[in-house]
Coordinates of C-alpha atoms in Angstrom, one line a residue:
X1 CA 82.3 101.5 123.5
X2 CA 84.1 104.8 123.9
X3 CA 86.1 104.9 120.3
X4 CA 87.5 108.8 121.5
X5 CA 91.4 109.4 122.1
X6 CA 92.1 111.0 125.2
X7 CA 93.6 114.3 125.7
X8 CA 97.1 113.2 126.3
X9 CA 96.5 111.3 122.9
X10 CA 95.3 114.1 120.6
X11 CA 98.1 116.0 121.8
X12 CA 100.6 113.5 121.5
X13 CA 99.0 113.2 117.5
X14 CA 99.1 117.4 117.4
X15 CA 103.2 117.0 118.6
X16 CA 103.9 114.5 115.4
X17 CA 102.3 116.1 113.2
X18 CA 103.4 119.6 114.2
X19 CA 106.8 118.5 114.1
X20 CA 106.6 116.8 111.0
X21 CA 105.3 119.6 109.3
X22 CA 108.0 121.6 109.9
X23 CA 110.9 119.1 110.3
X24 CA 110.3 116.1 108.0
X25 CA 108.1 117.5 105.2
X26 CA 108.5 115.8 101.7
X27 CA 111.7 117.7 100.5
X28 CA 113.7 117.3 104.3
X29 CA 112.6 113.9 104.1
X30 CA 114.2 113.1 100.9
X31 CA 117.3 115.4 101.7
X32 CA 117.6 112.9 105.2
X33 CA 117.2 110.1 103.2
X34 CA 120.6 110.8 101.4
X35 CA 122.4 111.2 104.7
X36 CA 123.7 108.9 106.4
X37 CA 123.5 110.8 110.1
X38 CA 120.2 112.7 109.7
X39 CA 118.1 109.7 111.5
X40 CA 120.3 110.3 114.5
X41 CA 118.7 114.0 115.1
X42 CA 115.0 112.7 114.6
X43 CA 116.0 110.1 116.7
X44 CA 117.0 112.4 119.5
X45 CA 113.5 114.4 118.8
X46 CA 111.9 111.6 119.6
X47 CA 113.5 110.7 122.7
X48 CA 112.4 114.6 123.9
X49 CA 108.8 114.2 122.6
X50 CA 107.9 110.9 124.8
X51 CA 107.4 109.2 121.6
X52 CA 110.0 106.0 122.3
X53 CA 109.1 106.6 126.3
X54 CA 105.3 106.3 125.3
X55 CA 104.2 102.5 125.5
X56 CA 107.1 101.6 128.3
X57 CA 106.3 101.0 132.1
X58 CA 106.7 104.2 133.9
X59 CA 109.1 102.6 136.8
X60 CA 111.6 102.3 134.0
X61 CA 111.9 106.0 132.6
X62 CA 108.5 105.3 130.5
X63 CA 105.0 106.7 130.3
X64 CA 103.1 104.1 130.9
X65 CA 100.9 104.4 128.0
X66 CA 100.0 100.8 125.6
X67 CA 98.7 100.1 122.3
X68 CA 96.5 102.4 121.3
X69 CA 99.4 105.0 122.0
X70 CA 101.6 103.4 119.9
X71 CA 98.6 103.2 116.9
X72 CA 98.5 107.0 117.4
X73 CA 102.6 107.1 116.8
X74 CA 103.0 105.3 113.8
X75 CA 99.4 106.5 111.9
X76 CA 101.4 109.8 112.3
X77 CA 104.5 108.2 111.2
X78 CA 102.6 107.0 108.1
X79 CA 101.4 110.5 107.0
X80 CA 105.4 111.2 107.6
X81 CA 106.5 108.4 105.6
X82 CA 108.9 108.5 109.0
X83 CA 111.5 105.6 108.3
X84 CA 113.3 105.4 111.1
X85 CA 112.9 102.5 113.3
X86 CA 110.4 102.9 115.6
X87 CA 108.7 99.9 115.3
X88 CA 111.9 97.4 116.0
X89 CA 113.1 99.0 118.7
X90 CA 110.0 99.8 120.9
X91 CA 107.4 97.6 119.7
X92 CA 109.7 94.8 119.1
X93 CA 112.7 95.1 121.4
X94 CA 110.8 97.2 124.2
X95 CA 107.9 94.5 124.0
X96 CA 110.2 91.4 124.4
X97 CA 112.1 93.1 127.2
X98 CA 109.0 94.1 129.5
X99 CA 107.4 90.7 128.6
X100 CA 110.2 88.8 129.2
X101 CA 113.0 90.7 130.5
X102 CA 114.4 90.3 134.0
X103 CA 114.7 93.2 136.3
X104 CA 118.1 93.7 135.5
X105 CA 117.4 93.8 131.6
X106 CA 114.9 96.0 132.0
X107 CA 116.8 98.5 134.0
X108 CA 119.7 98.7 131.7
X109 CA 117.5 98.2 127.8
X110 CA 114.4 100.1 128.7
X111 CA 115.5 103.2 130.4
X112 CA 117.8 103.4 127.6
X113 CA 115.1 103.2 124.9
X114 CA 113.0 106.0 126.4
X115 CA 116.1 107.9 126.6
X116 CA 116.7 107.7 123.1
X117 CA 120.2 105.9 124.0
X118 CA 119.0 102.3 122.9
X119 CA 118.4 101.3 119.2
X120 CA 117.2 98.0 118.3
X121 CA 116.8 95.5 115.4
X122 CA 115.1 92.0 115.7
X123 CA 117.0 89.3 113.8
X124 CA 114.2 87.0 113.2
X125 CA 113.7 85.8 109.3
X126 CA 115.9 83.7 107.7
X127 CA 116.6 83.2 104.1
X128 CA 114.7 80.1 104.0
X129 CA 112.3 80.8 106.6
X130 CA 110.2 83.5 104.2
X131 CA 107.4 84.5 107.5
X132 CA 107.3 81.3 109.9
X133 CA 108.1 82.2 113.2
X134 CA 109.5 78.8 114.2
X135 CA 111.5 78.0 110.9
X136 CA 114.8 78.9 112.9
X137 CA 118.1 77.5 111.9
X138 CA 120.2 79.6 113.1
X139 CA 121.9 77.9 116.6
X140 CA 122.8 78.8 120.1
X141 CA 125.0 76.0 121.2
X142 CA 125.2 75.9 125.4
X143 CA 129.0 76.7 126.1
X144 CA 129.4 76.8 129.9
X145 CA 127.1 79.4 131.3
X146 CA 126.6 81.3 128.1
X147 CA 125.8 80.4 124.6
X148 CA 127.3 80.9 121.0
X149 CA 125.5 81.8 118.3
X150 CA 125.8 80.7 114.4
X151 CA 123.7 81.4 111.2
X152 CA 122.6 84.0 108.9
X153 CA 119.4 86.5 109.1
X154 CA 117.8 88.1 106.1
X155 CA 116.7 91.9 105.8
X156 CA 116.7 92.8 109.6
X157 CA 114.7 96.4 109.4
X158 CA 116.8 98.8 111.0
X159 CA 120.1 96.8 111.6
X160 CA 122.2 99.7 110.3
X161 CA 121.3 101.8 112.5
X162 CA 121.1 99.7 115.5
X163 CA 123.2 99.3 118.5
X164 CA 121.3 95.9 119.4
X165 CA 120.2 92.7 117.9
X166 CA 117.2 91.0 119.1
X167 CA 118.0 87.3 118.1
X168 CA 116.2 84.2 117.5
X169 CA 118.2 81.4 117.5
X170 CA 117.6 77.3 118.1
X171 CA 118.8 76.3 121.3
X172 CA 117.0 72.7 120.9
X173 CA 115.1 70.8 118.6
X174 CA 114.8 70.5 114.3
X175 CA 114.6 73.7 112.1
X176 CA 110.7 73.8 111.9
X177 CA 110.1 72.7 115.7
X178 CA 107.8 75.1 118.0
X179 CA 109.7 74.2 121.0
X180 CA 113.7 75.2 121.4
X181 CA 113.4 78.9 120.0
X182 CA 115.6 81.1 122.5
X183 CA 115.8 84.9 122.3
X184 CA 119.4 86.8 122.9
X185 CA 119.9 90.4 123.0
X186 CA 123.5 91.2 121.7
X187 CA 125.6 93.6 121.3
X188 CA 125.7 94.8 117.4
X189 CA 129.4 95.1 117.8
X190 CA 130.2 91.8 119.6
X191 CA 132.9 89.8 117.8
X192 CA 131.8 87.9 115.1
X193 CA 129.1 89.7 113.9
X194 CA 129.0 90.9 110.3
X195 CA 126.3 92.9 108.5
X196 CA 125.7 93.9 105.0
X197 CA 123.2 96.7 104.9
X198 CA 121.5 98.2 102.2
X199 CA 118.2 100.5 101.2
X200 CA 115.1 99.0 100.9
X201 CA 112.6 100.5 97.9
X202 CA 110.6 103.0 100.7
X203 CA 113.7 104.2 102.3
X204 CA 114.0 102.0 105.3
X205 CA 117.4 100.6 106.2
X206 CA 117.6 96.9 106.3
X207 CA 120.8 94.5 106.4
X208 CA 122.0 91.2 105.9
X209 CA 123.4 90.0 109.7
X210 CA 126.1 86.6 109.9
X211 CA 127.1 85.3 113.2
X212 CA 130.0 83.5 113.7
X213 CA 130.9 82.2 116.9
X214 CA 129.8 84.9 118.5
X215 CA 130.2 84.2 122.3
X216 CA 127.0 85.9 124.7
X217 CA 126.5 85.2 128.2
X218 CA 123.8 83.7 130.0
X219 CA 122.7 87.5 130.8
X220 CA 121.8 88.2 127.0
X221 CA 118.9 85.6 127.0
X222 CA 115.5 87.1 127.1
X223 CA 112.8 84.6 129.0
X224 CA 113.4 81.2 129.4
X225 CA 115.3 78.7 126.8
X226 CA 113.8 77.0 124.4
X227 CA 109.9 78.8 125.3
X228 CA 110.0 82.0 123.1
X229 CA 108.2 81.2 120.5
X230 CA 104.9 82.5 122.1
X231 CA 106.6 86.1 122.9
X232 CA 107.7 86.3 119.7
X233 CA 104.3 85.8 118.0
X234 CA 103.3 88.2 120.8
X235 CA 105.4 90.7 120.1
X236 CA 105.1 90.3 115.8
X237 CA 101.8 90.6 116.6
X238 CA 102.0 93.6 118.4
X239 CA 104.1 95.2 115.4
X240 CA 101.6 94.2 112.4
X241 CA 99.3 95.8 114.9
X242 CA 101.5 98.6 114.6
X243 CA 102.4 99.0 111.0
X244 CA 98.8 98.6 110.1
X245 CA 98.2 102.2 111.5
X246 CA 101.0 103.2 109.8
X247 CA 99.5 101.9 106.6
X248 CA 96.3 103.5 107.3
X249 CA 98.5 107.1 107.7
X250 CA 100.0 106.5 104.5
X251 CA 96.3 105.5 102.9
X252 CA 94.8 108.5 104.5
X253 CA 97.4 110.5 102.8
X254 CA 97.5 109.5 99.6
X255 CA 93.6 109.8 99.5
X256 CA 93.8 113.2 100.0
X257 CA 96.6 114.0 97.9
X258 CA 94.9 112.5 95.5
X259 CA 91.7 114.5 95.4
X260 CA 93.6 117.5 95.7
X261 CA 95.8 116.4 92.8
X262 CA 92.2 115.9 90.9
X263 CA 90.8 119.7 91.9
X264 CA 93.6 120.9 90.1
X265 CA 94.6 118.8 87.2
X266 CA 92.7 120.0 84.1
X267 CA 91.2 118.1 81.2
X268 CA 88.7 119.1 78.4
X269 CA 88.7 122.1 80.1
X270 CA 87.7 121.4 83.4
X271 CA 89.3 119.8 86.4
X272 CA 88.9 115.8 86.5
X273 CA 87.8 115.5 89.6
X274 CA 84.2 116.8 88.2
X275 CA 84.4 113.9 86.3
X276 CA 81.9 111.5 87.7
X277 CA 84.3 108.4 87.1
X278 CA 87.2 110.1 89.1
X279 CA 84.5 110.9 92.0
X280 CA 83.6 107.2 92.6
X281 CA 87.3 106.3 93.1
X282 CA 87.8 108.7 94.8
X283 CA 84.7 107.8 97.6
X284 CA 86.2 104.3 96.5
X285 CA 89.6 105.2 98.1
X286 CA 88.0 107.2 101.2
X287 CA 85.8 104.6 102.0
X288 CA 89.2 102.0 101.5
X289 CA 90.9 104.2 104.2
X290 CA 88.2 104.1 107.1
X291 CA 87.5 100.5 106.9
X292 CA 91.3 99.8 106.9
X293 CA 91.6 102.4 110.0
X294 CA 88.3 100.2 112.0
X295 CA 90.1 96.9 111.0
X296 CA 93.7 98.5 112.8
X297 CA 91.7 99.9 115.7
X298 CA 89.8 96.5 116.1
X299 CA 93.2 94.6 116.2
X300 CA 94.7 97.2 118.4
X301 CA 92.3 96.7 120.7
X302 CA 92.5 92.7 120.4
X303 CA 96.1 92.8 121.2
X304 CA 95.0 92.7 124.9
X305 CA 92.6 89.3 124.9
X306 CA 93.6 85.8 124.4
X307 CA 96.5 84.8 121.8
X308 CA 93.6 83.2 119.8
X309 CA 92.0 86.4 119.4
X310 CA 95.2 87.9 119.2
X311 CA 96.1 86.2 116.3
X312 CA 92.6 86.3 114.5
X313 CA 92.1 90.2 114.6
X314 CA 95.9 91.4 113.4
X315 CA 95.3 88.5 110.8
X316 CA 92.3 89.6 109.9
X317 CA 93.5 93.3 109.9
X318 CA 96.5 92.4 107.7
X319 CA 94.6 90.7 105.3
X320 CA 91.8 93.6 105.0
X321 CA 94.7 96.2 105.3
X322 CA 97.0 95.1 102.5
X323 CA 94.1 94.6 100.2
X324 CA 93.2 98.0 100.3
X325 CA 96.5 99.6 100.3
X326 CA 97.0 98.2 96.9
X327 CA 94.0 99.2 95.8
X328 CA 94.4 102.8 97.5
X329 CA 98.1 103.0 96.1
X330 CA 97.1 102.0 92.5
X331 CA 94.1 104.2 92.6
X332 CA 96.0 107.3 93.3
X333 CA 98.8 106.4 90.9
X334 CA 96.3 105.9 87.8
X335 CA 94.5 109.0 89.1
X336 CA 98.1 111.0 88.4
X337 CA 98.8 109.6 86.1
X338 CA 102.6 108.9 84.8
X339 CA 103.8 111.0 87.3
X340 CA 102.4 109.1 90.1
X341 CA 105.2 106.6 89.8
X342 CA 108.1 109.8 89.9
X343 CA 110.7 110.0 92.9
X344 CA 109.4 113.6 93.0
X345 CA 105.8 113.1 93.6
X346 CA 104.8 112.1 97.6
X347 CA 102.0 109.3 96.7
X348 CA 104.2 106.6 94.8
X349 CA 106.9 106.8 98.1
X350 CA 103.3 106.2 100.1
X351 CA 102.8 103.2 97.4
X352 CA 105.9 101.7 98.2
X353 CA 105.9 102.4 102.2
X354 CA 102.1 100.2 101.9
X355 CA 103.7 97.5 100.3
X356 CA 106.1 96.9 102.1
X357 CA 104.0 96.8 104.9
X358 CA 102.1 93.8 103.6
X359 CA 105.3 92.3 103.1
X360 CA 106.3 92.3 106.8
X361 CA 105.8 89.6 108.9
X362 CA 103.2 87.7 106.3
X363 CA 101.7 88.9 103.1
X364 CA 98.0 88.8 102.6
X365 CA 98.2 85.5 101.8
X366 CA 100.0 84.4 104.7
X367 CA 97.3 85.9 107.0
X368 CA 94.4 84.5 105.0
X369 CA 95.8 80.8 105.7
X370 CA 96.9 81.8 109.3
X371 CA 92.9 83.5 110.2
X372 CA 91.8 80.2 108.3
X373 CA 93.5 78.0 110.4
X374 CA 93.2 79.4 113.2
X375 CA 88.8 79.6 112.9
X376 CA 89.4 75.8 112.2
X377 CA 91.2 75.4 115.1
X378 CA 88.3 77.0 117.4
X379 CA 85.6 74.9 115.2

């Protein structure tokens, strides 16, 4: 098998990385970070590099790229530490709305995601819920042709900046029931609708969202009532997929900060990275990074096969992934030293961007029991 990028791919990587070395390096990062309006010019760069248009279907203002396009994106991102949100809008949002979308939807939502003009969040965990898909409580109660929605979802990545909410809500059924999940798309500022938002601890945005009667139409549900739990696992899936490149960007990075860190940094007289200990974790760390990068590739190309195998290689990824961004992140703290952990020095924001990685959508302990389950199930 033919592991190479194509040409449009390499140069798609050269365009993120060109502009994030001269756009969003370490210092205009952290200088964005304090703003509250920055995101919306990177945004718009986006929009005129092809990056949201990438993945979509080209008859509605997209490239017509897939997966493996998206991996190249958000490794990139990951050497960034990028934190705007890519990932819930066109992973997420874009991937429920070609899946499931009607040709109406798709018209309106996806053109305006290429365009830059369409920024979405996915309302999916609950308080309660901590990562199973189909531990729903919050309700869409049938009123004439449309629905209203009631309930409370917890840490919704990129809310705050969204103009959209991608919603699961119960339209049938008991709070832990596979069957009577719906999916709504709805306008962020329909009435209602209430959000507390706040940082999370690697920059991201993230809020708090409360419905309350909040009236939507028959025209804001995605698919068919009560069926969505499959395109949501298909579409989480697609995003672990997803963020596990941009863990292995962030690994990658903090690798080779790291050994450069070690050429310079002197003790008894000579730099530690002669030090024979230092070497091995180092290699240690390397060899961390490319087996995380062949478990992402390996999911990314699974994404396409049966929801079995789905499932199994993202699990597995996740699992393999978020074991060795710990051990990556603590490596290259220890190997700084106190000032590994500092808001000024790049690798402990890497650090925290890994971890909260593993901590979206399932934990490594959440895809060990999920990969073990489902290899029972095939047995």
């Amino acid at each position: 098998m033919n592991f190479d990028y194509t040409d449009e791919q390499n140069m798609l990587r050269d365009s993120i990385a060109k502009w994030a070395a001269g756009q969003y390096d370490f210092d205009k990062r952290r200088a964005a970070l304090a703003s509250e309006d920055a995101w919306k010019t990177n945004w718009a760069t986006f929009a005129e590099l092809g990056l949201l248009a990438a993945p979509l279907p080209e008859e509605f203002g997209g490239l017509g790229g897939g997966a493996i396009d998206i991996s190249v994106v958000t490794e990139e991102f990951g050497k960034a530490l990028v934190v705007e949100p890519y990932v819930p809008t066109v992973v997420l949002g874009g991937g429920a709305l070609n899946y499931a979308g009607s040709a109406a939807q798709k018209e309106e939502h996806l053109n305006a995601i290429a365009a830059g003009e369409r920024i979405i969040a996915f309302a999916q965990a609950e308080p309660k819920s901590r990562w199973t898909l189909h531990d729903v409580s919050t309700t869409a109660k049938k009123d004439g042709a449309g629905y209203v929605l009631n309930g409370h979802k917890a840490v919704v990545l990129g809310a705050p900046q969204a103009d959209h909410l991608l919603v699961s809500a119960r339209t049938a059924g008991g709070q832990r029931d596979a069957k009577g999940i719906s999916l709504f798309l709805v306008p962020k500022n329909a009435h209602g609708i209430s959000t507390r938002d706040y940082p999370t601890m690697d920059g991201s945005r993230a809020a708090e969202v409360y419905f309350e009667n909040v009236s939507v139409g028959a025209a804001n549900l995605i698919g068919d009532a009560d069926n969505a739990l499959a395109l949501i696992e298909r579409i989480v899936d697609e995003a672990n997929a997803a963020y596990n490149h941009e863990a292995v960007g962030c690994m990658r990075m903090m690798t080779s900060s790291t050994q450069e860190y070690a050429k310079q940094r002197k003790q008894f007289g000579k730099a530690i990275a002669e030090f024979q200990v230092i070497q091995h974790r180092l290699v240690d760390m390397f060899m961390a990074s490319e087996e995380s990068y062949s478990m992402a590739l390996r999911a990314t190309i699974k994404l396409s096969e049966s929801d079995a195998e789905r499932a199994k290689a993202v699990s597995a990824a996740k699992v393999s992934i978020g074991q060795h961004g710990r051990f990556v992140g603590q490596a290259a703290v220890q190997i700084h030293g106190g000032m590994g952990v500092t808001d000024e020095m790049r690798v402990g924001h890497y650090f925290k961007r890994v971890t909260m990685i593993d901590a979206t959508f399932g934990n490594v302990d959440t895809h060990l029991k999920r990969y073990t389950a489902l290899g029972a199930k095939a047995a």
